[in-house]
XYZ file of C-alpha atoms in Angstrom:
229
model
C 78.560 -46.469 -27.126
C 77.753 -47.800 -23.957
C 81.004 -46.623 -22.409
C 80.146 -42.797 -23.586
C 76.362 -43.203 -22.029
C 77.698 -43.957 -19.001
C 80.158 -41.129 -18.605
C 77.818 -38.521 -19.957
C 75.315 -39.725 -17.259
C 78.057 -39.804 -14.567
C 78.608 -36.163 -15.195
C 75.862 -34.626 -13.890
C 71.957 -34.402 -14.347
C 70.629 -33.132 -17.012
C 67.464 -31.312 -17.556
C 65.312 -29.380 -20.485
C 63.495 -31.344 -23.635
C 64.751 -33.435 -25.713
C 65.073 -32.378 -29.059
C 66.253 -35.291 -31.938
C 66.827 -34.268 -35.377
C 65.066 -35.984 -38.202
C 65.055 -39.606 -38.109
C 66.364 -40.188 -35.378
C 67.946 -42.764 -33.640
C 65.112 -44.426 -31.253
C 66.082 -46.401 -28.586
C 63.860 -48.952 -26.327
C 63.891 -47.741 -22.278
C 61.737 -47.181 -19.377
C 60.616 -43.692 -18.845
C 59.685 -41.836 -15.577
C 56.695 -39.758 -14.776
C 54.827 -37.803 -12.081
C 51.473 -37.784 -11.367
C 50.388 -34.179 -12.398
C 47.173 -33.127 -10.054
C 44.163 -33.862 -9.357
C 43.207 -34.319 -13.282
C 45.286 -37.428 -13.461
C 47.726 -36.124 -15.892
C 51.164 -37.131 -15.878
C 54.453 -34.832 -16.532
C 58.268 -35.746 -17.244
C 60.143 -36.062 -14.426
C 62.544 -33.204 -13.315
C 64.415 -35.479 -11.213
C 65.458 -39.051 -11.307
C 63.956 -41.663 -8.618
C 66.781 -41.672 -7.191
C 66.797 -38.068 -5.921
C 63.118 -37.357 -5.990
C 61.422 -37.821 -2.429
C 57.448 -37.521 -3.309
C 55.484 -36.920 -0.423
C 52.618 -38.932 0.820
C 49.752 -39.056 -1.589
C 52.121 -38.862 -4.677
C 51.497 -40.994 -7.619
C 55.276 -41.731 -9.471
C 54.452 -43.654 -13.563
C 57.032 -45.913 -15.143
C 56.310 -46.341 -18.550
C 58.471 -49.040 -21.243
C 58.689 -47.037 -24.505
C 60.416 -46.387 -27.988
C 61.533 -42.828 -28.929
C 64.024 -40.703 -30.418
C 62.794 -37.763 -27.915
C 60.294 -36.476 -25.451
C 57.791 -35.579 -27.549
C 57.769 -39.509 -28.765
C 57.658 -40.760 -25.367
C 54.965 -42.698 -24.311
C 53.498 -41.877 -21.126
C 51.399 -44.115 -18.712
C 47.925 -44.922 -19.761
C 46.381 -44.934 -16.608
C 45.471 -41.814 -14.657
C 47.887 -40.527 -11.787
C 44.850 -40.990 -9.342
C 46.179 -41.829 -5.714
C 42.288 -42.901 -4.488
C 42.417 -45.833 -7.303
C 45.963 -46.642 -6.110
C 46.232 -46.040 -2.548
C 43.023 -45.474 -1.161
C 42.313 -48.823 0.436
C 45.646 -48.903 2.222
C 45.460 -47.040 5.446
C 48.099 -44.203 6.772
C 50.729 -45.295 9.034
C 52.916 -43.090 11.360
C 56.403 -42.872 10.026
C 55.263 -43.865 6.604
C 54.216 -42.502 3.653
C 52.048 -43.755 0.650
C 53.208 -43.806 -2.918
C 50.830 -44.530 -5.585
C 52.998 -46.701 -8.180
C 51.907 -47.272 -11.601
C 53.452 -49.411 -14.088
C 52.751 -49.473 -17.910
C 54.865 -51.765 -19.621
C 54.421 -50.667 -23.049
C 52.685 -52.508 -26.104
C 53.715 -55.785 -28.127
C 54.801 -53.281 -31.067
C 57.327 -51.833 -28.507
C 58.173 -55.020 -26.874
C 61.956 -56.446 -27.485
C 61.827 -59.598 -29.977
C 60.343 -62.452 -28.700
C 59.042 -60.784 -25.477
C 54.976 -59.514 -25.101
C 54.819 -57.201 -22.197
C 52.990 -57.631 -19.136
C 49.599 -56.243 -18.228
C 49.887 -52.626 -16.847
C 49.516 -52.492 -13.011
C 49.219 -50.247 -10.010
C 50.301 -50.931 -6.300
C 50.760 -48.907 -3.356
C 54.203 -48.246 -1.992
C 54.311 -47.573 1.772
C 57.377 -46.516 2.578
C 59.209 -44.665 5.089
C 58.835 -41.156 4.770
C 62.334 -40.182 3.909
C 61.901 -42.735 0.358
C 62.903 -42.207 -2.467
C 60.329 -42.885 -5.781
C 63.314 -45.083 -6.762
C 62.931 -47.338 -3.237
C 58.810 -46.757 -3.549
C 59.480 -48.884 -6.727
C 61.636 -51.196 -5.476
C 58.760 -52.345 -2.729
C 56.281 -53.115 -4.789
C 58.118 -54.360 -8.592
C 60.749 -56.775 -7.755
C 63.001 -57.655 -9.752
C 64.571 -54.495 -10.625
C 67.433 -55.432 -13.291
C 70.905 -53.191 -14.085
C 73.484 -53.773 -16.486
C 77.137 -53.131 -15.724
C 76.897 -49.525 -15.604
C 74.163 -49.518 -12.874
C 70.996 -48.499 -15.387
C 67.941 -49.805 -14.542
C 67.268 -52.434 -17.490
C 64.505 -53.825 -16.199
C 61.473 -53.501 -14.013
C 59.184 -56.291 -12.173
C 61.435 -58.558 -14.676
C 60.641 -56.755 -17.942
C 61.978 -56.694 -20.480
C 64.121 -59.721 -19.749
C 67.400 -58.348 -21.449
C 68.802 -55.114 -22.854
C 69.221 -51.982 -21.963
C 68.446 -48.675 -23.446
C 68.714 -50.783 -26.760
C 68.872 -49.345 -30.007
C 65.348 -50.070 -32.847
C 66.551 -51.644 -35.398
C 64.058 -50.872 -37.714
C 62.921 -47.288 -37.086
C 59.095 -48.094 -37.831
C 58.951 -50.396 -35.449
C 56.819 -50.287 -32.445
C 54.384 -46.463 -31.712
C 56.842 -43.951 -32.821
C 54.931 -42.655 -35.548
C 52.367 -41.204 -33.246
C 50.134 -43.676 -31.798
C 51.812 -43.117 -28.113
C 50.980 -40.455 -26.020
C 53.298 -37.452 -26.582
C 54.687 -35.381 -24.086
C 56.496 -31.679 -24.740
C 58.539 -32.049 -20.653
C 61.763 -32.873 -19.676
C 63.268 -34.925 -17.615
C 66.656 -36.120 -16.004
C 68.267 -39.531 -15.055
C 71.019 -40.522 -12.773
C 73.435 -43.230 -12.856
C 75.394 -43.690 -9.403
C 73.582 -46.884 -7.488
C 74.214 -46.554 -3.982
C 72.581 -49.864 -2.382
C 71.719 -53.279 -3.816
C 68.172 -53.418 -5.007
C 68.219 -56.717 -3.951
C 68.914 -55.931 -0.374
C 67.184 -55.867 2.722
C 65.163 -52.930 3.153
C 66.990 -51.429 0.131
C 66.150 -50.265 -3.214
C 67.579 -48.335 -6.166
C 68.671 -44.471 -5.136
C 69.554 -44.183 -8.805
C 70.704 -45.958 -11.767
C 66.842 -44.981 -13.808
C 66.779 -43.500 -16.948
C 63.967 -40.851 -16.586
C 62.083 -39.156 -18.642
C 63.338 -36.830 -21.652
C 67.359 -36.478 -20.585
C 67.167 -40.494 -21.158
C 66.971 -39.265 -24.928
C 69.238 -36.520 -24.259
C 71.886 -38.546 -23.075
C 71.422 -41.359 -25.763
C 71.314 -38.921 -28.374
C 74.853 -37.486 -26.757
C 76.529 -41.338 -27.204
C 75.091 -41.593 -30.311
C 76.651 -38.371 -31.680
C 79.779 -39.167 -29.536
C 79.993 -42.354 -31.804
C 79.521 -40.680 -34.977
C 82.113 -38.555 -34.697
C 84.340 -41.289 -33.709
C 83.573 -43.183 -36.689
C 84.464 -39.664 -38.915
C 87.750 -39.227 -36.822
């Protein structure tokens, strides 16, 4: 299955919602968010961190979640609010500011034998031509991929998988008790520079948002029909 994620993402973005039919295959992945106004809300991501350049003053959420679709997603818990984030860090010429939260799920999401971190915020300053994608990489080393350059793993969590499937379907807040969104979103695949580099950071290689789903749910039917061929 792995092998037909990865070509479906090398394809081409995808956008819309994510729509899963009844139960659902859910799967265990790092969404992506963006800070939605001044109210603090947050929205699906219409682009991956790797393409999306925020502007200074942005706030970009990464939230560890279980779903079968977008509306099962859980977004970040804390408020998009760039003041809390990024208001004690002063502007710099040639730099922007990126307000970076992290939300690394809860224990009932968590991978077996792994308890997620505390959710945390930093502030990204960052050249101004960044990417969200190299905004994270400043400020929640290690970033983890697997073979197929998807980003596994963020500030070291979780410690293994990838996009895994849920073994037992009523595991974890997928019967409601995350906070739903009704966006979409889009991932990319292609990692151009080493995360792990000087002055680097990932220009793709995220699952964001609701076209993780969509693409999961695309290998998953992929394999289905292989299995009825």
């Amino acid at each position: 299955m792995r092998r037909a994620l990865t070509a479906v993402l090398v394809a081409g973005t995808l956008t819309g919602p994510a729509a899963a039919p009844a139960q659902a295959q859910e799967y265990r992945y790092w969404s992506f968010w963006n800070g939605g106004g001044k109210d603090g809300s947050w929205a699906y991501a219409t682009q991956g961190p790797a393409t999306l350049r925020p502007a200074d003053g942005a706030v970009e959420g990464f939230r560890f979640t279980v779903g079968a679709d977008s509306a099962a997603a859980g977004k970040p818990r804390a408020a998009a609010d760039f003041d809390a984030v990024c208001g004690r860090t002063p502007a710099k010429d040639g730099r922007k500011r990126i307000g970076i939260v992290l939300d690394f799920g809860t224990a009932a999401d968590a991978p077996d034998g792994e308890r997620p971190p505390k959710a945390r915020t930093a502030c990204a300053q960052v050249p101004e031509d960044a990417s969200a994608g190299e905004a994270l990489a400043a400020v929640a080393r290690p970033l983890r991929y697997d073979s197929h350059a998807l980003l596994c793993g963020i500030a070291g969590y979780p410690e293994s998988g990838c996009a895994d499937q849920v073994k037992d379907p009523d595991r974890g807040s997928g019967s409601g008790s995350r906070s739903s969104s009704a966006g979409s979103g889009d991932g990319n695949t292609r990692k151009a520079d080493d995360a792990h580099g000087a002055g680097g950071g990932p220009s793709a290689g995220l699952l964001g948002g609701g076209a993780a789903v969509l693409v999961l749910g695309a290998a998953a039917g992929w394999q289905a029909r292989r299995r009825r061929g």
